[in-house]
Coordinates of C-alpha atoms and ligand atoms in Angstrom, one line a residue:
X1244 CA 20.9 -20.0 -12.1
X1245 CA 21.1 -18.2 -15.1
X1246 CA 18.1 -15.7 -16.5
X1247 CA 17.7 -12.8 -18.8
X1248 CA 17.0 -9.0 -17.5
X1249 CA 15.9 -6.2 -19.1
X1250 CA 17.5 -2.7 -17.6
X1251 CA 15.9 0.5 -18.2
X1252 CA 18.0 3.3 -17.3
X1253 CA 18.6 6.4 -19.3
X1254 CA 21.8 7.2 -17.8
X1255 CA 24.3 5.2 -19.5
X1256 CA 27.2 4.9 -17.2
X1257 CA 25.0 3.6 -14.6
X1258 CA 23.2 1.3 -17.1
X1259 CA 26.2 0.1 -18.2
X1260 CA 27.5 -0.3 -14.8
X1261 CA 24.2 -3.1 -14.3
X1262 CA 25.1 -4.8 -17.2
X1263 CA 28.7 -5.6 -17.0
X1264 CA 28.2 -6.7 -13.4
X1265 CA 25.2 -8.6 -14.1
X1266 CA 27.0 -10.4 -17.2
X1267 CA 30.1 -10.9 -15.0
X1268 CA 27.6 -12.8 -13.1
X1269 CA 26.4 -15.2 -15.8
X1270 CA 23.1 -13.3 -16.6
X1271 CA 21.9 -12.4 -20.2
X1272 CA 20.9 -8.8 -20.2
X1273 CA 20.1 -6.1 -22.4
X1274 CA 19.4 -2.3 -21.4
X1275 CA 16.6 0.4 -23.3
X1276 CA 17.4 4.0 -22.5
X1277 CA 13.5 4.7 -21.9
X1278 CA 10.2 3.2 -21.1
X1279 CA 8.8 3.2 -24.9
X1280 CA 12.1 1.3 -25.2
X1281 CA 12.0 -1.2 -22.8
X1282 CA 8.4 -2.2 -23.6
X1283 CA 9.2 -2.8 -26.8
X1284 CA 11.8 -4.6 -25.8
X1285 CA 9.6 -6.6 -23.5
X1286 CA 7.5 -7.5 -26.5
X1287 CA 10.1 -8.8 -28.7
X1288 CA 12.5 -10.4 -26.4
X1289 CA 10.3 -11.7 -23.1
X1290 CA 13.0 -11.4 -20.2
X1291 CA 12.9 -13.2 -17.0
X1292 CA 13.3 -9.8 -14.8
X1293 CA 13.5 -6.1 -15.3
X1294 CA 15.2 -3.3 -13.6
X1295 CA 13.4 -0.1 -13.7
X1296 CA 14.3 3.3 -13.4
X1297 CA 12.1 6.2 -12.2
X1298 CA 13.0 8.7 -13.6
X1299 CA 12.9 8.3 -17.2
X1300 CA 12.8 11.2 -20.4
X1301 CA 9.3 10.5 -21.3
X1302 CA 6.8 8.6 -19.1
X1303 CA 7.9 8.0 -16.2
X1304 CA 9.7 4.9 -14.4
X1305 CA 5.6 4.2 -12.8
X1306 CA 3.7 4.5 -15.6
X1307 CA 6.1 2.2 -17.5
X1308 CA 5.4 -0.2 -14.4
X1309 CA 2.1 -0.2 -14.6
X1310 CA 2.1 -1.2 -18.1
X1311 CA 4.5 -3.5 -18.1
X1312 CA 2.2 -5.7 -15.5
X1313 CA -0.7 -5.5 -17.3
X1314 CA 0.7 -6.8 -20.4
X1315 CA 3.1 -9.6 -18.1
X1316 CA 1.6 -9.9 -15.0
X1317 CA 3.6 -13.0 -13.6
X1318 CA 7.2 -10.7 -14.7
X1319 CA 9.2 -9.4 -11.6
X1320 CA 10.1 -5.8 -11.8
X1321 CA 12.8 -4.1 -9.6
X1322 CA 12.5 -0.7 -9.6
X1323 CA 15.2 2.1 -9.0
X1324 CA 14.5 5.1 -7.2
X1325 CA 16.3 7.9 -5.7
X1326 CA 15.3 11.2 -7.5
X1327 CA 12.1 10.7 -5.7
X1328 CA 11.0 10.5 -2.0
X1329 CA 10.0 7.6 -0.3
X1330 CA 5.8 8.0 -1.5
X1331 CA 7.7 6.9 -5.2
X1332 CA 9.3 3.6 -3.9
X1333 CA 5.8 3.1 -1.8
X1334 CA 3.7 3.4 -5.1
X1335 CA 5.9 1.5 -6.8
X1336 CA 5.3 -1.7 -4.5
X1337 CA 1.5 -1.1 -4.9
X1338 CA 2.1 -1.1 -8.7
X1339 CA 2.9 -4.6 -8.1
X1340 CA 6.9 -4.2 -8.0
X1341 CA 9.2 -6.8 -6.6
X1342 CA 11.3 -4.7 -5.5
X1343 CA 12.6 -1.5 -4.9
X1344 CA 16.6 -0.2 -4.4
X1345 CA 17.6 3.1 -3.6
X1346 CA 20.2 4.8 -5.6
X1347 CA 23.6 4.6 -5.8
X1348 CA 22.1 0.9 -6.5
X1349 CA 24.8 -1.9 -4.7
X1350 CA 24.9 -3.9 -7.4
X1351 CA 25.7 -7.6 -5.4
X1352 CA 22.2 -6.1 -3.6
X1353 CA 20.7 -5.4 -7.0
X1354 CA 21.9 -9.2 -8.1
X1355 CA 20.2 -10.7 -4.6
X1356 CA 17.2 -9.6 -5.5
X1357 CA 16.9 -10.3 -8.9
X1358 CA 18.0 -13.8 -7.9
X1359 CA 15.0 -13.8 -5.4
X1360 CA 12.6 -12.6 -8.0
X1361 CA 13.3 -15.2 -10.8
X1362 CA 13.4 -17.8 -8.0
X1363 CA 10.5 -17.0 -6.3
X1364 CA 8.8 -16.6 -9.9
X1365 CA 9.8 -20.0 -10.9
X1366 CA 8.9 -21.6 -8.0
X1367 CA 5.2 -20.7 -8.2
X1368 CA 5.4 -21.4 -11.9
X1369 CA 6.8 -25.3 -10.7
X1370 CA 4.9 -25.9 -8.0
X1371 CA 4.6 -29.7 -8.7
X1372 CA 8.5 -29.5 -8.6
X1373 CA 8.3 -28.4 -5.5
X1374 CA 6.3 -31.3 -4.0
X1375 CA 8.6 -33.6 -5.6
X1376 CA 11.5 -33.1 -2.7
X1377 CA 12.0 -30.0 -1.3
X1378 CA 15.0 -29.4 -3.2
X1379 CA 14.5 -26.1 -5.1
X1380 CA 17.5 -24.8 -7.2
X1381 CA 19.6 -22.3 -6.0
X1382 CA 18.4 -22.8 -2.4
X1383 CA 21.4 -23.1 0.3
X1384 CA 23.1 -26.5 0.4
X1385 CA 22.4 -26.9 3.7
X1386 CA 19.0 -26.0 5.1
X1387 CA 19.0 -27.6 8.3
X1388 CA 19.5 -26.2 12.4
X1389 CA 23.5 -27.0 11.5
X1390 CA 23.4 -24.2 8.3
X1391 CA 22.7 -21.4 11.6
X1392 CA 26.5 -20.6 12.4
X1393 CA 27.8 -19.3 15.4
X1394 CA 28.8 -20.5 18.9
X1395 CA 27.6 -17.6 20.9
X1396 CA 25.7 -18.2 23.9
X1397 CA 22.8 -16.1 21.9
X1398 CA 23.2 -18.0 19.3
X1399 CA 23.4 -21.8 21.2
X1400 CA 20.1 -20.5 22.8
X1401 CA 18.2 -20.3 19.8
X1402 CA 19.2 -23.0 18.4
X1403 CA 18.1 -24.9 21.5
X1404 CA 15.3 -23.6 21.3
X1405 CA 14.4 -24.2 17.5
X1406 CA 14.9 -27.9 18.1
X1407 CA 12.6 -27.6 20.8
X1408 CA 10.1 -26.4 18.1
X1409 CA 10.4 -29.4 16.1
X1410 CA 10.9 -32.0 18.6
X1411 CA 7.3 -30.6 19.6
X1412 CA 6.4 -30.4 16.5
X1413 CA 7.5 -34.3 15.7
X1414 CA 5.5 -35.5 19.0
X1415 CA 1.9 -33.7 18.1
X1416 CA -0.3 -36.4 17.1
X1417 CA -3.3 -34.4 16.0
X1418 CA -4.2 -30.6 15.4
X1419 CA -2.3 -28.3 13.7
X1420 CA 1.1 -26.6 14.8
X1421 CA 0.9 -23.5 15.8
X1422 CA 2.6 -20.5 13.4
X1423 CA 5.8 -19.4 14.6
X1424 CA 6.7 -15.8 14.6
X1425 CA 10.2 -15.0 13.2
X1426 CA 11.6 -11.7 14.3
X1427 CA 14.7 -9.4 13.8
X1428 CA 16.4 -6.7 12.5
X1429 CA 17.5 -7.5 8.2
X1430 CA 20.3 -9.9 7.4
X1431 CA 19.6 -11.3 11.2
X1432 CA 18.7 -14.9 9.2
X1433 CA 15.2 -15.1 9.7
X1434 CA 14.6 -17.1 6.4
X1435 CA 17.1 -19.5 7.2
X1436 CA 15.9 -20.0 10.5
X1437 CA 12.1 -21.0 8.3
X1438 CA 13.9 -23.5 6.4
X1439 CA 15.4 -24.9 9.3
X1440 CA 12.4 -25.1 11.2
X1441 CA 10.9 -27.1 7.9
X1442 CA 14.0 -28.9 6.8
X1443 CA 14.2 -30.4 10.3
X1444 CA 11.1 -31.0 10.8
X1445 CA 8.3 -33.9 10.2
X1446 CA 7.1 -31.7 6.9
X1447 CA 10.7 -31.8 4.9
X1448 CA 9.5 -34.2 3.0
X1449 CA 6.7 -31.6 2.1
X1450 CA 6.8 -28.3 -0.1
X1451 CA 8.9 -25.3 1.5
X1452 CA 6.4 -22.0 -0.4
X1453 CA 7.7 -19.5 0.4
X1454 CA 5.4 -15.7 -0.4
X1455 CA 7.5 -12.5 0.1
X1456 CA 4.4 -10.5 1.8
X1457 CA 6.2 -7.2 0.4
X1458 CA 5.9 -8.4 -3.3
X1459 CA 2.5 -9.4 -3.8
X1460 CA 0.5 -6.6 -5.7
X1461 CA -2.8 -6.1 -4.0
X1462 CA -4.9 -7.0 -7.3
X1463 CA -3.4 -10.3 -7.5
X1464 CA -3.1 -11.4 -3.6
X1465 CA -6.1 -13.3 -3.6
X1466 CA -5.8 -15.7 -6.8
X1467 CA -2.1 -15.8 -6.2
X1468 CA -2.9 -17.0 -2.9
X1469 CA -6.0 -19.3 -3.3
X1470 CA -5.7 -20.0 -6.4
X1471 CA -9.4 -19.5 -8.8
X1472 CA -11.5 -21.8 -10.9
X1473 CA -11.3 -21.9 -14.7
X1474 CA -13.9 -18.7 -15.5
X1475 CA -13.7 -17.2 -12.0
X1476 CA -12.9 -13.7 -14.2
X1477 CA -11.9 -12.3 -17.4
X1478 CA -8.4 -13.7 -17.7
X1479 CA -8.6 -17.5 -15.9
X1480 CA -9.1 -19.2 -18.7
X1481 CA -7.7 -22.1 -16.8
X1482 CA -8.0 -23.2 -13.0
X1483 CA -5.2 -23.2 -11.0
X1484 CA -4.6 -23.7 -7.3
X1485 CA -2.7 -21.2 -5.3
X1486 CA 0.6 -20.9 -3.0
X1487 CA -1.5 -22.0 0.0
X1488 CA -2.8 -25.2 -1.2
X1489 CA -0.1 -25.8 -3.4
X1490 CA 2.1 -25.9 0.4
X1491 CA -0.7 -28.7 1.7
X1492 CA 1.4 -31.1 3.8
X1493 CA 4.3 -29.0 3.9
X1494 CA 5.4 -25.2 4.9
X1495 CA 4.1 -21.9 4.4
X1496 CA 6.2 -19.6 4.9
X1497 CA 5.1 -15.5 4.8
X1498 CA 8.0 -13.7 4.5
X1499 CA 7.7 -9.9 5.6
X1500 CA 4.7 -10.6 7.2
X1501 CA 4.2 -6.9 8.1
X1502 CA 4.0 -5.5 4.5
X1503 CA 0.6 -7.2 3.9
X1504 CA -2.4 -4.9 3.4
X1505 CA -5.0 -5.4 5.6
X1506 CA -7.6 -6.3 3.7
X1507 CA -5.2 -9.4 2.9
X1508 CA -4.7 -9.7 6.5
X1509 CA -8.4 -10.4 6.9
X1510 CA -8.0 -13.7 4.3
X1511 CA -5.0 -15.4 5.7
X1512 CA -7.0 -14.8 9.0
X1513 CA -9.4 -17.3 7.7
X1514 CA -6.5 -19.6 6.9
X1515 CA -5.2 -19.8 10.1
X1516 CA -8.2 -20.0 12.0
X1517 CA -10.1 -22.8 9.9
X1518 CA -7.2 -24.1 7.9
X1519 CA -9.6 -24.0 4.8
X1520 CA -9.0 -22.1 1.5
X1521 CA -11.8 -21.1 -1.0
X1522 CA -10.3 -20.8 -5.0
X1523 CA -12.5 -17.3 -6.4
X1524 CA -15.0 -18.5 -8.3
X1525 CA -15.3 -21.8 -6.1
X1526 CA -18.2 -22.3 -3.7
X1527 CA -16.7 -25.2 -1.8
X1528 CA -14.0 -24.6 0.9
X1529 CA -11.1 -27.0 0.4
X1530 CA -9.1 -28.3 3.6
X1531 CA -5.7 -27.5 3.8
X1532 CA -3.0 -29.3 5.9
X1533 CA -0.1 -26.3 6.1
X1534 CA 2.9 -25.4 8.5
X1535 CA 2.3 -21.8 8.8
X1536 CA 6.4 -19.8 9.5
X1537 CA 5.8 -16.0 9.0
X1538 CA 9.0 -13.3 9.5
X1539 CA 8.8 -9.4 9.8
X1540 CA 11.6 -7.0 10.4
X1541 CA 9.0 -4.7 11.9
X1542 CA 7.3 -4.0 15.2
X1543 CA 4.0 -6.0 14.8
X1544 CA 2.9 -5.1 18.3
X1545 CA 3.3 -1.2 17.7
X1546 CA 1.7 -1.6 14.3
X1547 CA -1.5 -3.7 16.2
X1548 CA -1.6 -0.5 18.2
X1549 CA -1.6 1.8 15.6
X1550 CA -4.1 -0.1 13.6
X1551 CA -2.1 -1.4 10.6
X1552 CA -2.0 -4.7 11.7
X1553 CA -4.6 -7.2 12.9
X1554 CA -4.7 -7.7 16.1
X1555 CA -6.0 -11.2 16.0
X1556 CA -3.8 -12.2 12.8
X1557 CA -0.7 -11.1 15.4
X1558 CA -2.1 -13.1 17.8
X1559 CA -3.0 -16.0 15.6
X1560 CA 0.6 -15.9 13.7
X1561 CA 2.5 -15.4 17.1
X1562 CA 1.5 -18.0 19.1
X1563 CA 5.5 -19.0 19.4
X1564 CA 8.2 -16.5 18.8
X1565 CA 11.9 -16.9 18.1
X1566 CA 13.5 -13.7 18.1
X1567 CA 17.2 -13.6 16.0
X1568 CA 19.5 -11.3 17.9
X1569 CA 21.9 -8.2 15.9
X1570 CA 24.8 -9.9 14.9
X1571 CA 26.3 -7.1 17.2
X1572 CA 24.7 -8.6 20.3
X1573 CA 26.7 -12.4 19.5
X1574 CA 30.0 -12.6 21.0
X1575 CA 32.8 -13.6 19.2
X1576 CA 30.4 -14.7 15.8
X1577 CA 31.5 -12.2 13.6
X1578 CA 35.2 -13.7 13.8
X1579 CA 33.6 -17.3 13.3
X1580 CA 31.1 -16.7 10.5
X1581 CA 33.9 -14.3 8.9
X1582 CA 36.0 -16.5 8.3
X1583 CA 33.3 -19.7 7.4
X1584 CA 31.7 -16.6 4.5
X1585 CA 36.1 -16.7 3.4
X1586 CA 36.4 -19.9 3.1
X1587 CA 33.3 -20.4 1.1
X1588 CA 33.8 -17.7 -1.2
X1589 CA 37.5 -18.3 -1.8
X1590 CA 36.1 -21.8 -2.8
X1591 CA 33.8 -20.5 -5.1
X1592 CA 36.3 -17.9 -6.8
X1593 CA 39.1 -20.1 -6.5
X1594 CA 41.5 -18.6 -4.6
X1595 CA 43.6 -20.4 -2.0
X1596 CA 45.2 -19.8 1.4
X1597 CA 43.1 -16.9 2.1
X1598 CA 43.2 -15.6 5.6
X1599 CA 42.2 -12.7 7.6
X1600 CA 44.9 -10.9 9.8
X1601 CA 44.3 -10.6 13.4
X1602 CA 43.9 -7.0 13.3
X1603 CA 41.3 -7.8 10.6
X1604 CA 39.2 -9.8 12.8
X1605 CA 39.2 -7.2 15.6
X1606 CA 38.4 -4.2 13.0
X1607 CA 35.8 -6.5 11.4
X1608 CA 34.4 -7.4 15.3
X1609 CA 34.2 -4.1 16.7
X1610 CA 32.0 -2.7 13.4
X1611 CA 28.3 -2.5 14.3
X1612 CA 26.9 -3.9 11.2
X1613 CA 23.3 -2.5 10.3
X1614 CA 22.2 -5.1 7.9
X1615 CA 23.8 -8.2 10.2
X1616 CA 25.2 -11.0 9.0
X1617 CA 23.6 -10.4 5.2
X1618 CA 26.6 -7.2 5.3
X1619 CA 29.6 -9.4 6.6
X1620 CA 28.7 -11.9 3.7
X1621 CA 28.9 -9.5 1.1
X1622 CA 31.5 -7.6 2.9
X1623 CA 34.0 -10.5 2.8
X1624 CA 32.9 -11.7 -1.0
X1625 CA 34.2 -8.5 -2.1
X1626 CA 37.3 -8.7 0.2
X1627 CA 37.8 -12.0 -1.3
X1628 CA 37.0 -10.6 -5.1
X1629 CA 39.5 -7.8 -5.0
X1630 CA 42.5 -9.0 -2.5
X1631 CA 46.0 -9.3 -4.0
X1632 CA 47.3 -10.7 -0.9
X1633 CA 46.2 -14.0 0.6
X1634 CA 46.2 -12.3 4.0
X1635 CA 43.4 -9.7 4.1
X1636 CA 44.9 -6.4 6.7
X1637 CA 42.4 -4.1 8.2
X1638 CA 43.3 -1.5 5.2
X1639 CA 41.9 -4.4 2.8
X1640 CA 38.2 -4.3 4.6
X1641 CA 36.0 -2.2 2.5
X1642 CA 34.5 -0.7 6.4
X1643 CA 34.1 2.8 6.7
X1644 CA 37.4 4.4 7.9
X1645 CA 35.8 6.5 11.2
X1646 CA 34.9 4.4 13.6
X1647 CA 32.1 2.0 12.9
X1648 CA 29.8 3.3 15.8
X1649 CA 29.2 6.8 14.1
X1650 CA 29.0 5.2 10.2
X1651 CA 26.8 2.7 11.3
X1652 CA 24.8 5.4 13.0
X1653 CA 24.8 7.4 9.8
X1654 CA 24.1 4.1 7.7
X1655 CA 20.4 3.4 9.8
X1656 CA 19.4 6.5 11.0
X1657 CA 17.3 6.9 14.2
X1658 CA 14.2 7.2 13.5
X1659 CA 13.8 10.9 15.6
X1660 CA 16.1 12.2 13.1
X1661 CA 15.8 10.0 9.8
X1662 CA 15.5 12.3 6.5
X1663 CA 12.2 12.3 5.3
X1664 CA 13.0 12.0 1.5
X1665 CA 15.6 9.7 0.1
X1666 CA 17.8 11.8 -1.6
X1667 CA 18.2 13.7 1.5
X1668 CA 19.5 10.4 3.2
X1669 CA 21.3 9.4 -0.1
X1670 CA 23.2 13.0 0.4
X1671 CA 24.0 12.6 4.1
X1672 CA 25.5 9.5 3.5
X1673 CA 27.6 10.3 0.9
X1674 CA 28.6 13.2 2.1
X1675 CA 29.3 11.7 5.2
X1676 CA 31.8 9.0 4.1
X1677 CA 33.2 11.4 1.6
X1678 CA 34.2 13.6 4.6
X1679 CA 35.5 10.9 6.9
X1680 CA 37.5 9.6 3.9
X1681 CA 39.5 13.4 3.5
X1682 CA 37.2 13.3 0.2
X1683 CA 39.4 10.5 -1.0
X1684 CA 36.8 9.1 -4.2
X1685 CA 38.4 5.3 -4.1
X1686 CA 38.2 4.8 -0.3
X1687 CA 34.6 6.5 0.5
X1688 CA 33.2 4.6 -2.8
X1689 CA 35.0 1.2 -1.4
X1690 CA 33.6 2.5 2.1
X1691 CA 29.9 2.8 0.5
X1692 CA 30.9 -0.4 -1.5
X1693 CA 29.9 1.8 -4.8
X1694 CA 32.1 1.6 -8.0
X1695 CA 33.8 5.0 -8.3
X1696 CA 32.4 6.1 -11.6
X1697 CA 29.5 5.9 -9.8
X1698 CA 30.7 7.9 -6.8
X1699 CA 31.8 10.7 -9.0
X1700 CA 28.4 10.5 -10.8
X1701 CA 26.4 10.9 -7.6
X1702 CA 28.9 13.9 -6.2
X1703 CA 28.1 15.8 -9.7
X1704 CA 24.4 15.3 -9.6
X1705 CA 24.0 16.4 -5.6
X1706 CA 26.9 18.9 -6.5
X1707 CA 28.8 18.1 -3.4
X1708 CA 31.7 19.9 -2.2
X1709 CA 34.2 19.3 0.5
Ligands
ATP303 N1 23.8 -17.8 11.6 C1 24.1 -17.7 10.3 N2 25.1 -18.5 9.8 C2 25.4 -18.5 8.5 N3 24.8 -17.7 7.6 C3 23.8 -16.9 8.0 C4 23.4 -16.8 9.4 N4 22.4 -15.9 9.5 C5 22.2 -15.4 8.3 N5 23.1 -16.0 7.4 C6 23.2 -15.6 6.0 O1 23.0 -14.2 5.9 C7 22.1 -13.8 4.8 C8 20.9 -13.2 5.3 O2 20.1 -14.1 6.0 P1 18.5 -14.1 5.8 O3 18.1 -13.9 4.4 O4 18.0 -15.4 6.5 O5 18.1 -12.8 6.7 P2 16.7 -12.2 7.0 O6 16.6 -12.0 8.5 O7 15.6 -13.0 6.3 O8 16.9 -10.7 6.3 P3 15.7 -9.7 5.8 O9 14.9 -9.2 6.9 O10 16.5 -8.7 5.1 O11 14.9 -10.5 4.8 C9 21.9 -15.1 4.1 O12 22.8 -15.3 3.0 C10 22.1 -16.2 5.1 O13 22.4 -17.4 4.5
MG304 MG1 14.4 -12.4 4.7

């Protein structure tokens, strides 16, 4: 999938850093050194995505967001924060952002999620595409119960228990399914467990629509949602239907369920309770016929108690639960899907006879891995991207050289002691793997999987010293 992006950054090793990567990658990018800039550059040259930094000479990285979604609403911006604390990546997202990423910015990360925005932008903008067969582009190959790797017991069990789901689901002869709850810590595979529930299922033939809870900016949630009839306000010059109706005989699947704002809650309440829609501006309540999958990293049940989650949404949306286990919890997986990631990649970047060492396995097996299987993809596509040799040794793994219990640790914070602010966070862990690394630049930027112009960058700017 190819697209264009527009990168605002003022500092230009770092914007430079985006582009090449990015091109490397097949996209078509430009970069403006400030927000004046980069909305003129909007104007003239209409990218598919832009990357955003905060803090920008002149007005600053939200202000330049703001604008840039009232004059292109529909256009997904990722923004870049980490001079800021937290409120800035928080106001962002209510600004209607995709996206945020904390600085140093991994760039394969930064390239995920640009992906995901242009996807999920062009699959609202296709939705009649989508009804056609359930095959949208760049979506996996395989979609179905077998594309869940991993012969762990934890892993056998939930696959059990997903084809219980849709042999249930196959056998109900009238009603509605009930939503399924999808839960588990990042990069556990809780979308791929959606589109196996759907792919296998009696819907496949139907749309898969998929809403990313986190990215929908509050002033739009409701037409993006149900859609609005020609005149409903100042802009709908035309009618159009929304992401619920247009999933009618299929899936909908609400991805980071727990970032929705409650006021949004209340509306998909409705959904769920009465499967009916109403377009803004309709009178008439239109029946829809929808699958409803919804997934949250977070812990609904303590954010029911504290009052930022429905109580009866939770209740509605959890009728079944499937719970993904930590990739740490799955014995003996992280060989197996290590070496199915190696194979795929080295087929993709055409390298041949590409093994792991034995003493790689166990290195890469005893690591704790905070963002799950997501991290031993993109650890072993970089293996694959920079090895010499076709067998990969431990010193090859781009892992942190202490052991993996204290990085890891380091890497997710618990939440007693997490750094309130970003930057503070940003310092500890660089200072952290610079340490463990003997202040070696190459290894703790391969460790923190950072290029090391950008390393050296980040040391000057915290002023870090060993
Ligand atoms: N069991 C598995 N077998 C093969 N690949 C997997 C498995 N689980 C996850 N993956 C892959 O790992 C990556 C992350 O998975 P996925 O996007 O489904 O995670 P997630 O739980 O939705 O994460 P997040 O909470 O961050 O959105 C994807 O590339 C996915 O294809
Ligand atoms: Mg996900």
């Amino acid at each position: 999938m190819s697209y264009s992006v527009l990168i605002v950054e003022d500092e230009p090793v770092l914007a430079r850093n985006m582009l090449v990567y990015l091109e490397r990658h097949g996209l078509i990018c430009q970069t403006a050194s400030s927000g004046e800039e980069g909305l003129d550059a909007l104007e003239a040259s209409r990218p598919d995505a832009v990357v955003l930094d905060y803090n920008l000479p002149g007005k600053d990285g939200l202000s330049v967001l703001r604008l840039m979604r009232e004059r292109e609403p529909q256009l997904p911006v990722v923004m870049a924060t980490g001079h800021g604390s937290e409120g800035i990546a928080v106001e962002a997202m209510k600004a209607g952002a995709f996206d945020y990423l904390i600085k140093p910015v991994s760039l394969h990360q930064l390239k995920q999620v640009l992906d995901r925005a242009v996807q999920q932008q062009r699959q609202a903008l296709e939705l009649r595409h989508l009804r056609a067969g359930g095959g949208v582009s760049g979506a996996p190959a395989v979609q179905g119960l077998s594309a869940l790797l991993g012969g762990s017991p934890a892993m056998r069990k939930l696959r059990a228990r997903l084809q219980q789901l849709v042999d249930a689901e196959t056998r109900l002869n009238e009603g509605h399914a009930p939503a399924v709850l999808i839960g588990g810590e990042t990069g556990t595979g809780k979308e791929l467990v959606a589109r196996a529930l759907h792919f296998e299922g009696p819907r496949r033939n139907g749309p898969f629509v998929e809403i990313n809870c986190a990215s929908l900016p509050a002033q739009l949630v409701e037409s993006e949602l149900f859609g609005h009839e020609r005149g409903a306000f100042t802009d709908a010059r035309e009618r159009r239907i929304g992401l619920v109706e247009a999933a009618h005989g299929g899936t909908l699947f609400l991805d980071e369920v727990g970032e929705l704002e409650l006021a949004t809650q209340a509306k998909l309440l409705k959904l769920l309770e009465d499967h009916q829609v109403r377009r803004l501006g309709s009178v008439r309540e239109q029946k829809v016929d929808v699958r409803v999958l919804a997934a949250t990293n977070r812990p609904l049940e303590a954010m029911v108690q504290s009052g930022q989650f429905r109580g009866d949404l939770f209740y509605r949306l959890g009728m079944l639960r499937i719970e993904l286990p930590p990739l740490r919890e799955r014995d003996g997986d992280v060989a197996e899907l290590a070496q199915a990631f190696l194979a795929r990649s080295a087929r993709r970047y055409g390298k041949t006879g590409l093994r792991f060492s034995e003493e790689a396995l166990d290195a890469l097996s005893r690591h704790r891995w905070p963002g799950n299987v997501r991290e031993l993809g993109n650890l072993v596509e970089q293996c694959v991207i920079l090895c010499a040799e076709p067998v990969i040794e431990v010193e090859d793994l781009p892992l942190p050289v202490a052991p993996a219990s204290e990085f890891g640790a380091l890497d997710f914070p618990a939440s007693d002691n997490l750094p309130t602010s970003l930057p503070e966070t940003e310092r500890r862990l660089l200072l952290s793997a610079l340490e463990r690394n003997r202040w070696n630049v190459t290894q703790a930027a391969r460790a923190l999987g950072i290029s090391r112009d950008t390393l050296r960058y980040r040391i000057d700017k915290f002023g870090l010293r060993p």
